[in-house]
Each structure stands twice: as structure tokens, then as C-alpha cells.
XYZ file of C-alpha atoms in Angstrom:
501
model
C 34.598 -56.445 -23.457
C 32.932 -53.910 -21.376
C 32.783 -53.978 -17.648
C 29.430 -53.807 -15.851
C 29.221 -52.472 -12.386
C 26.351 -53.734 -10.147
C 25.062 -51.151 -7.733
C 22.650 -52.531 -5.058
C 19.360 -50.625 -4.382
C 17.783 -50.929 -0.889
C 14.039 -50.566 -0.180
C 13.112 -48.698 2.992
C 9.432 -49.060 3.988
C 7.566 -46.152 5.411
C 6.565 -46.166 9.081
C 2.902 -46.791 8.155
C 3.829 -49.812 6.019
C 6.095 -51.173 8.747
C 3.363 -50.871 11.401
C 0.823 -52.630 9.170
C 3.234 -55.512 8.476
C 3.952 -56.047 12.141
C 0.226 -55.989 12.918
C -0.476 -58.692 10.297
C 2.391 -60.801 11.627
C 1.222 -60.538 15.226
C -2.357 -61.475 14.320
C -1.183 -64.543 12.421
C 0.667 -65.754 15.520
C -2.068 -65.025 18.057
C -4.893 -67.387 18.865
C -8.265 -65.624 18.800
C -9.879 -65.052 22.211
C -13.057 -63.414 23.425
C -11.241 -60.110 23.480
C -10.060 -60.446 19.869
C -13.336 -61.633 18.367
C -14.385 -59.423 15.495
C -17.713 -59.007 13.803
C -18.320 -60.592 10.432
C -16.944 -58.731 7.442
C -20.496 -58.764 6.136
C -22.706 -57.552 9.021
C -25.850 -58.783 7.286
C -24.561 -62.373 7.219
C -25.144 -64.039 10.551
C -22.678 -66.724 11.712
C -23.871 -70.264 12.300
C -25.709 -70.211 15.608
C -24.821 -72.707 18.317
C -27.163 -72.926 21.287
C -25.287 -73.243 24.587
C -26.974 -75.545 27.080
C -24.970 -74.243 30.035
C -24.209 -70.678 30.959
C -21.341 -68.777 32.444
C -20.940 -66.620 35.546
C -19.543 -63.944 33.254
C -23.067 -63.160 32.032
C -26.401 -63.388 33.791
C -29.952 -62.043 33.839
C -30.793 -60.252 37.064
C -34.439 -59.242 36.606
C -37.228 -59.136 34.051
C -40.352 -56.970 33.915
C -43.264 -57.351 31.516
C -45.898 -54.639 31.018
C -49.219 -54.929 29.203
C -51.956 -52.384 28.453
C -55.701 -52.728 28.101
C -55.701 -50.317 25.170
C -53.318 -52.370 23.038
C -52.161 -55.940 22.531
C -48.499 -54.883 22.618
C -46.195 -55.804 25.480
C -43.142 -54.014 26.828
C -40.300 -56.183 28.138
C -37.401 -54.880 30.198
C -34.374 -56.868 31.395
C -31.487 -56.067 33.692
C -28.337 -58.067 32.969
C -24.869 -58.377 34.469
C -21.462 -59.263 33.020
C -17.920 -59.617 34.302
C -14.698 -58.416 32.683
C -14.157 -61.878 31.196
C -17.087 -61.381 28.856
C -17.222 -57.794 27.710
C -20.400 -56.504 26.166
C -18.496 -55.762 22.957
C -18.490 -59.508 22.354
C -22.299 -59.500 22.144
C -23.744 -59.325 18.651
C -27.433 -59.337 19.536
C -29.803 -59.399 22.496
C -33.529 -59.903 22.491
C -36.423 -62.114 23.462
C -37.909 -65.369 22.255
C -41.660 -65.697 22.593
C -44.044 -68.576 22.008
C -47.674 -69.364 22.725
C -47.108 -73.119 22.617
C -43.614 -73.985 23.883
C -42.162 -73.273 27.312
C -38.598 -73.867 26.085
C -37.713 -71.100 23.665
C -35.258 -71.159 20.748
C -34.014 -68.564 18.273
C -33.620 -71.411 15.747
C -37.290 -72.341 15.874
C -39.150 -70.485 13.098
C -42.388 -70.932 15.055
C -41.019 -68.801 17.897
C -41.044 -65.014 17.770
C -37.459 -63.714 17.857
C -37.368 -59.978 18.569
C -34.176 -57.975 18.793
C -33.955 -55.528 21.682
C -32.241 -52.187 22.247
C -28.916 -52.849 23.991
C -28.035 -50.190 26.592
C -24.500 -50.979 27.760
C -24.381 -47.920 29.986
C -27.289 -49.073 32.150
C -26.859 -52.817 31.611
C -30.402 -53.139 30.306
C -32.222 -54.071 27.149
C -35.878 -53.592 26.316
C -38.287 -54.017 23.452
C -41.932 -53.727 22.476
C -43.546 -56.777 20.902
C -46.745 -55.791 19.040
C -49.976 -57.443 18.019
C -50.323 -60.319 20.441
C -53.601 -62.103 21.149
C -55.668 -61.095 24.155
C -56.131 -63.727 26.878
C -53.571 -66.006 25.191
C -50.860 -67.420 27.452
C -47.300 -66.720 26.257
C -43.813 -67.820 27.296
C -40.845 -65.485 26.975
C -37.102 -65.815 27.589
C -34.262 -63.313 26.991
C -31.241 -64.354 24.912
C -27.711 -63.218 24.035
C -25.847 -64.016 20.808
C -22.077 -63.532 20.742
C -20.229 -62.411 17.653
C -19.000 -65.930 16.966
C -22.569 -67.318 16.968
C -22.988 -68.736 20.464
C -26.524 -68.372 21.842
C -27.101 -68.033 25.584
C -30.609 -68.015 27.037
C -31.625 -66.434 30.290
C -32.601 -69.843 31.607
C -29.014 -71.087 31.318
C -27.251 -68.038 32.745
C -27.021 -69.069 36.367
C -24.785 -67.053 38.662
C -24.113 -66.779 42.356
C -23.812 -63.043 41.965
C -27.518 -62.525 41.349
C -28.908 -59.560 43.214
C -32.010 -61.491 44.246
C -32.352 -61.144 48.055
C -31.261 -64.187 50.005
C -34.735 -64.519 51.519
C -36.363 -64.588 48.083
C -37.524 -68.129 47.194
C -35.440 -69.474 44.325
C -36.398 -72.605 42.507
C -34.551 -74.544 39.815
C -36.920 -72.793 37.417
C -35.386 -70.208 35.157
C -35.923 -66.831 33.539
C -38.722 -68.093 31.313
C -41.771 -66.073 32.297
C -45.392 -66.761 31.459
C -47.976 -64.002 31.005
C -51.197 -63.082 29.241
C -52.818 -59.818 28.156
C -56.176 -59.184 29.782
C -58.573 -57.217 27.578
C -62.234 -56.339 27.834
C -64.459 -56.802 24.843
C -64.026 -53.749 22.550
C -67.803 -53.517 22.271
C -67.963 -52.815 26.015
C -66.540 -49.317 25.504
C -68.841 -46.344 25.242
C -68.106 -42.969 23.706
C -66.351 -40.358 25.831
C -65.266 -36.897 24.693
C -61.803 -35.882 25.910
C -60.806 -32.254 25.339
C -57.361 -30.800 25.973
C -57.459 -27.819 28.292
C -54.851 -25.121 28.832
C -51.854 -26.460 30.743
C -51.107 -24.902 34.145
C -48.218 -22.400 34.195
C -46.445 -24.131 37.101
C -46.426 -27.396 39.044
C -48.008 -27.447 42.456
C -51.086 -28.198 44.524
C -54.572 -28.125 42.990
C -57.713 -27.357 44.963
C -61.235 -26.092 44.336
C -62.941 -23.254 46.157
C -66.382 -21.903 45.335
C -66.528 -24.144 42.204
C -63.280 -22.721 40.797
C -60.023 -24.594 40.248
C -56.854 -23.102 41.797
C -53.194 -24.014 41.640
C -50.731 -23.155 44.428
C -46.997 -23.376 43.721
C -44.276 -24.420 46.160
C -43.230 -20.772 46.549
C -46.747 -19.514 47.206
C -47.690 -18.400 43.693
C -51.451 -18.771 43.156
C -53.279 -19.214 39.854
C -56.990 -19.437 39.089
C -58.355 -21.346 36.109
C -60.941 -19.503 34.030
C -62.792 -22.434 32.477
C -64.929 -20.263 30.169
C -61.896 -18.616 28.562
C -59.601 -21.636 29.069
C -56.783 -19.649 30.635
C -54.927 -19.352 33.943
C -55.079 -16.054 35.842
C -52.639 -14.975 38.520
C -54.013 -14.278 42.000
C -52.541 -13.052 45.266
C -49.390 -14.860 46.353
C -49.212 -16.696 49.682
C -46.324 -15.552 51.884
C -45.072 -18.833 53.256
C -42.601 -17.623 55.843
C -38.886 -17.370 56.496
C -37.964 -20.099 54.020
C -40.105 -18.559 51.280
C -41.269 -21.948 50.047
C -42.617 -25.319 51.152
C -39.380 -26.823 52.343
C -38.978 -30.576 52.208
C -42.286 -31.916 53.445
C -45.317 -31.379 51.217
C -48.096 -29.121 52.317
C -51.681 -30.325 52.718
C -53.746 -28.175 50.350
C -57.498 -28.579 49.913
C -60.732 -26.739 49.306
C -63.758 -27.035 51.554
C -66.772 -24.877 52.394
C -66.055 -22.600 49.373
C -62.593 -21.655 50.633
C -59.053 -22.918 50.258
C -56.805 -24.112 53.078
C -53.112 -24.843 53.495
C -51.597 -26.824 56.370
C -47.822 -26.911 56.507
C -45.044 -27.914 58.864
C -41.460 -26.808 58.279
C -39.246 -29.811 57.522
C -35.907 -28.636 58.909
C -37.298 -27.117 62.075
C -40.598 -28.971 62.717
C -42.482 -26.272 64.533
C -46.258 -26.558 65.015
C -48.224 -26.518 61.803
C -49.064 -23.224 60.103
C -52.607 -22.729 58.774
C -53.733 -20.399 56.020
C -57.200 -19.740 54.653
C -57.878 -18.343 51.179
C -61.058 -16.448 50.357
C -61.650 -16.499 46.567
C -64.257 -13.742 46.780
C -61.794 -11.215 48.230
C -58.588 -12.816 46.905
C -57.072 -12.638 50.377
C -55.014 -14.979 52.551
C -55.370 -15.077 56.326
C -53.544 -16.988 59.049
C -55.501 -19.231 61.385
C -54.703 -19.925 65.047
C -52.083 -22.642 65.448
C -52.940 -25.508 67.824
C -50.090 -26.519 70.060
C -48.059 -29.702 69.508
C -49.830 -30.743 66.314
C -47.643 -31.470 63.302
C -49.262 -32.664 60.058
C -46.017 -33.441 58.231
C -45.930 -36.929 56.786
C -49.658 -37.579 56.953
C -50.464 -40.298 54.443
C -53.818 -39.144 53.137
C -56.365 -36.373 53.260
C -59.984 -36.757 52.221
C -63.289 -35.079 52.836
C -65.992 -36.606 54.994
C -69.086 -34.436 54.962
C -68.005 -30.868 55.664
C -64.794 -31.925 57.388
C -61.367 -32.940 56.199
C -59.734 -36.058 57.632
C -55.950 -36.313 57.783
C -54.592 -39.766 58.496
C -51.204 -41.386 58.977
C -51.546 -45.107 58.305
C -48.188 -46.037 59.798
C -48.371 -44.177 63.105
C -52.128 -44.751 63.307
C -52.801 -41.123 64.099
C -55.162 -38.669 62.464
C -56.916 -35.320 62.716
C -60.207 -33.762 61.657
C -60.245 -30.252 60.301
C -63.483 -28.321 60.831
C -63.617 -25.273 58.513
C -66.585 -23.744 60.349
C -64.896 -23.763 63.732
C -61.483 -23.483 62.095
C -60.131 -26.188 64.346
C -57.982 -29.299 63.993
C -58.942 -32.050 66.435
C -57.171 -35.399 66.961
C -59.113 -38.516 65.971
C -59.638 -40.981 68.784
C -57.183 -43.865 68.703
C -60.091 -46.315 68.874
C -61.695 -44.956 65.674
C -62.078 -47.435 62.833
C -60.415 -44.887 60.570
C -57.119 -45.741 62.265
C -57.476 -49.486 62.718
C -56.998 -52.466 60.431
C -58.134 -53.060 57.770
C -59.712 -49.647 57.264
C -56.581 -47.557 57.800
C -55.469 -48.553 54.285
C -58.730 -47.506 52.644
C -58.818 -44.695 50.111
C -61.913 -42.582 49.610
C -63.848 -41.553 46.508
C -63.499 -37.857 45.658
C -66.635 -35.697 45.641
C -68.849 -38.567 46.784
C -72.212 -37.498 48.307
C -71.326 -39.669 51.315
C -68.025 -41.098 52.582
C -67.267 -44.116 50.362
C -63.996 -45.976 50.723
C -62.619 -48.491 48.250
C -60.069 -51.283 48.268
C -58.887 -54.146 46.070
C -58.393 -57.789 46.953
C -56.886 -60.837 45.274
C -57.968 -64.457 45.495
C -54.293 -65.409 45.747
C -52.082 -65.124 48.790
C -48.606 -66.217 49.768
C -46.291 -67.442 47.035
C -47.653 -66.599 43.583
C -46.470 -68.657 40.642
C -46.873 -68.142 36.918
C -49.551 -70.831 36.837
C -51.542 -69.013 39.525
C -51.891 -65.871 37.400
C -54.280 -67.582 35.000
C -56.672 -68.410 37.856
C -56.303 -65.179 39.809
C -59.318 -62.943 40.376
C -58.991 -59.410 41.730
C -62.008 -57.584 43.034
C -62.670 -53.875 43.467
C -64.803 -53.293 46.572
C -66.461 -50.289 48.220
C -67.700 -49.612 51.768
C -69.677 -46.716 53.232
C -68.557 -44.920 56.364
C -70.771 -43.320 59.004
C -68.900 -40.553 60.814
C -71.544 -40.325 63.538
C -71.431 -44.031 64.390
C -67.786 -44.529 63.342
C -68.872 -47.604 61.431
C -68.307 -49.129 57.998
C -71.023 -51.150 56.337
C -70.329 -54.492 54.666
C -68.205 -54.310 51.534
C -69.788 -54.511 48.117
C -67.999 -55.720 45.000
C -67.922 -53.238 42.130
C -65.909 -55.356 39.699
C -64.109 -58.696 39.592
C -61.770 -57.916 36.698
C -58.041 -57.699 37.267
C -57.784 -54.698 34.956
C -60.125 -52.697 37.197
C -58.025 -53.253 40.303
C -55.909 -50.630 42.069
C -57.504 -47.584 40.389
C -55.448 -44.396 40.318
C -58.524 -42.155 40.224
C -61.824 -42.601 42.012
C -64.450 -39.866 41.940
C -68.189 -39.344 41.967
C -70.518 -37.473 39.610
C -73.949 -37.283 41.194
C -74.905 -40.870 42.128
C -72.344 -42.594 39.919
C -68.853 -43.638 40.949
C -65.935 -43.694 38.516
C -62.789 -45.819 38.906
C -59.916 -45.965 36.461
C -56.338 -45.632 35.233
C -55.171 -48.422 37.473
C -52.829 -51.360 37.335
C -52.241 -54.819 38.788
C -48.755 -56.015 39.694
C -47.901 -59.690 40.047
C -44.554 -60.495 41.618
C -43.611 -63.994 40.460
C -41.812 -66.114 43.023
C -40.974 -69.293 41.156
C -38.348 -67.746 38.923
C -34.625 -67.672 39.587
C -34.636 -63.979 38.764
C -36.823 -61.151 40.007
C -39.789 -61.311 37.653
C -42.866 -59.090 37.634
C -45.840 -58.803 35.294
C -47.773 -55.523 35.360
C -51.128 -54.992 33.662
C -51.818 -51.287 33.127
C -55.449 -50.345 32.692
C -56.385 -47.349 30.543
C -60.046 -47.913 31.352
C -62.524 -45.843 33.347
C -65.576 -47.687 34.648
C -68.840 -46.012 35.663
C -70.641 -47.675 38.574
C -74.200 -46.878 39.636
C -74.720 -46.712 43.397
C -78.484 -47.032 42.907
C -78.448 -50.228 40.837
C -75.166 -51.678 42.075
C -74.087 -52.344 38.467
C -71.423 -51.082 36.077
C -73.139 -48.690 33.663
C -70.333 -48.044 31.192
C -66.672 -48.472 30.384
C -64.535 -45.789 28.710
C -61.081 -45.838 27.128
C -58.679 -43.158 28.422
C -55.598 -44.293 26.497
C -55.278 -40.839 24.920
C -54.617 -39.396 28.365
C -51.807 -41.747 29.193
C -50.382 -41.529 25.653
C -48.182 -44.575 26.145
C -47.195 -43.698 29.697
C -47.138 -46.513 32.221
C -47.582 -44.238 35.212
C -49.978 -45.505 37.835
C -49.048 -43.502 40.878
C -51.978 -42.915 43.193
C -51.348 -39.181 43.411
C -50.498 -38.711 39.716
C -54.081 -37.988 38.627
C -56.688 -35.784 40.265
C -60.319 -35.189 39.341
C -62.196 -31.951 39.959
C -65.901 -31.375 39.371
C -66.735 -27.728 38.623
C -70.475 -27.190 38.158
C -71.158 -29.243 35.000
C -67.500 -29.750 34.130
C -65.273 -32.700 35.036
C -61.554 -31.964 34.796
C -58.778 -34.553 35.032
C -55.311 -33.300 35.980
C -52.071 -35.208 35.435
C -49.696 -33.794 38.024
C -46.649 -35.495 36.498
C -47.061 -34.070 32.989
C -48.889 -30.903 34.097
C -51.764 -31.472 31.653
C -55.493 -30.940 32.034
C -58.353 -32.631 30.184
C -62.105 -32.200 30.329
C -64.182 -35.401 30.286
C -67.710 -35.447 28.889
C -69.632 -38.697 29.328
């Protein structure tokens, strides 16, 4: 009978196999937490959603901004959110907005409500989205939401937190982040045809002015360019020697054209010496220095506008101002008692190129605390007044328009006896929401107002100029009338268009 010898064989796992086994064992013994939540194995399959009626201090909505345009029925929504380390953003599966035209309490589970996913920017703690094709003049309700990877749904209205950045003086009500808004649109048939032609872009950024019916551009280092409108090109002219610094340093210069010449008023920012004056003669392409008045500094002046053959410089805050006379080449202080420096006229802006000094302002029928309900009843009016320099008097205001979309125009200019106002916006800061909430209506319109008849003659659509931009800075757009040409300049994008009505 033979003998059999048993020799044992041992199995030694590799390091990779050992690590995987330990990982499986540890996961089987660990209770899942927020930090260990994992997305579904099938990303397209959404977990069962559970709406949370109460929120957590770990996550909150800090502010919400809604933007609408007159040229489209789309809205842009932007939210700022906050989160603590106990609820990391990696636990969030989806963020977005619920929208409804009928219900003030929104739900992602309601098929009648618009649920739109937003772009989640974890670096800036923001998320935003564009919701298209809404109905003009229809009231909507909107509320941001978060969905965690395990299916919990948190709405902005339930995310209450003591760490909100809302100022302590800001009225907070038990209301929530649900915001109400509507898109204000004119009737499409109200628009008339306007021809908008792209012109050659300026070679640099800087200050625009007209002299002798020619458009010029002065750079911050003194480079000067002239626009040849017939050949649609920019031509270099003689450079302005600014001084020891070699550029406009800190404070902006005051650059303007009057009496067929160009002028520059500038005060050094670091060492505020008296203002330096230069005059440019386009016929000879020469710069000259003007006498400097003592103890007059124009730095920080809020506005500059032409009244007759003089330029008025005004500081609304300090209630000081000066008149520049190009004939006498002199800068004289405006009397402190002048209406130009007193309320409410010190906040007026003036129409460019108007045959007489015409100021304009906007007013709202609402005052004090503005709620979401108030917006539907609000009326904003665009008003004008005439100013007599000789009598230092304004006549009674006259209403140009009572549409909210025509309020706060960015550009205001005159062509012959017609006034043009446009590219404006209206901002409504809502005070009945727990978060900072603002609705902004951006107007792409340009309205033509007849001084003779006191009526609006036409309305034009300038959406092609803004091209989706929501910029409405007062100094962003400038209008220049050169003989029979009307040029619009966007100083932010450095583009030029010609408008033909």
C-alpha cells in the first residue's frame, strides 16, 4: 500500500487585492453619512425625492437677482448661497429654480411647475440660469432649490440661517426666498425700423470728444486719434504731453469739445496741484496750455455738460461747480445759491447736443418699503425740464413717458428738435424677503420724443447693440452727432455704431 504525502499550499494575496478586501470590509461596517454619500450607479436614474419642510443652518440662500429684457421674454436668475463644512457641496446632486404663474409655493414634484436646472459654481458659491420663452406682463413666482444625492429637496424658503449676510437694519419678514416678478414689454408693433451699422472699432480705450464736427479719441497716455467717417478708419494725430507722470494718474480727466476745439482739464491724483488745462486745435493739429487758475481742482467732479457755449462742471456731493468759457478761456466758480447746485436739480442729467439746456430725471410712484405686490402697481415716469442760464431757473417738469422700461435711460441726446432716450433699466429692491432680492428690467429700447408736439414719435429696438449684455452704466454709452451722422459709442466694449432713423 503506497504512502501519500500531503503538502499544504498557501495563498498569498497581492497588495492590491488585500487593499480592496479591507476597503470592502470597512464599508460594510460603517454607517453611511453625508460625507460618504455616493451618487447613484446610474446617473440618469434619479432617487426618490423627499421634500424637506425645514431647512438647516448648513445651507442657506443669501441673495437672489432676477433680470429681464425688453427685447426677449427670457429671464436671467442668479443666486448666492452659503454652506458650512457639515454639508459639503459634493453632497448636492442638483440646484435650480422652480417657477410657476399660478402657485406661490413651488415644488419640483409638481409637473405644472417649471423645474430648471442651474449651473453650479462651487468656487464662487453661486448658481444661475436662463429661463426662456415666458409670457410678457404675466406675474411669476420663483424659488431656488437644492437636491442632495440621496434625494432630499431643500427650497430656498426653508433654508433659514442666522448667518445670512443681510444687514441688520434690513427689514426681514417671515416671508421667504420666493420672489415674484413680471416681464414688461411694449407691443412689438410699436417698433419702427432703424438701421444700425457697425463702424471701425477705436484702436485704444479713452476719452471721446468732438471738435469741428470730427470725432476724436484721447488715450490715458495722451495718444490722440481722429475718426475719418468717410473712410471708416482711425488716424493718428499729435500726442498730448501730459506731464511728469506721462499719463492721467488715478483721477479721470475731463475731456470735451466745444467751440470747434477740444479741451482737457486734469488734476494729478497723488499730488493734487491746481488743474492743468490743454486746448487742441484740429485745424493745426496742435496742443497748447492754458493759464491755470489758482486753487481750483476739478478732480472728482460728478458731471460735465454743455449749456449754450459753456461747459458746466458739477459735484453733486460737495455742491460745488464751475463754468468753463472757451472764448475767454476761463473757469469760474458757480454761485452756491445757483439752482444747478441745489436740490432736487443737482441730481439732474442733461441731454447731449440739445438746442437748449434740457435736464431729465425719473420718478417712481412708490416710496419707502417696496414689496413684491407693489411692483405690479408701480409707475415710473421719465420727465424733462428746461434750464435758463440767464435767469438760473428751471421750468415746470414735463412727462415724456410713464413706462417703467423707459426709466433711467443710459443715453439721452438730441437730433434737431427731437429728443432720444434709451438703453436704460429699472431696479426694484424688494424688502419683504428674508434674503436680499432685486428685480432688474433692462430696456433695449430707444424712444424718440418730439419737443414740438410733446409726444413720443417712435420706438426703436437696440438689442443688437447690447448683444445680451446687461450693462446700464450711465457713462457706458455716448452719442455723437457729426453733420448728418449719429454715432453711438460703447466705452466698455470699445465698439462704434452708426444709427440711421
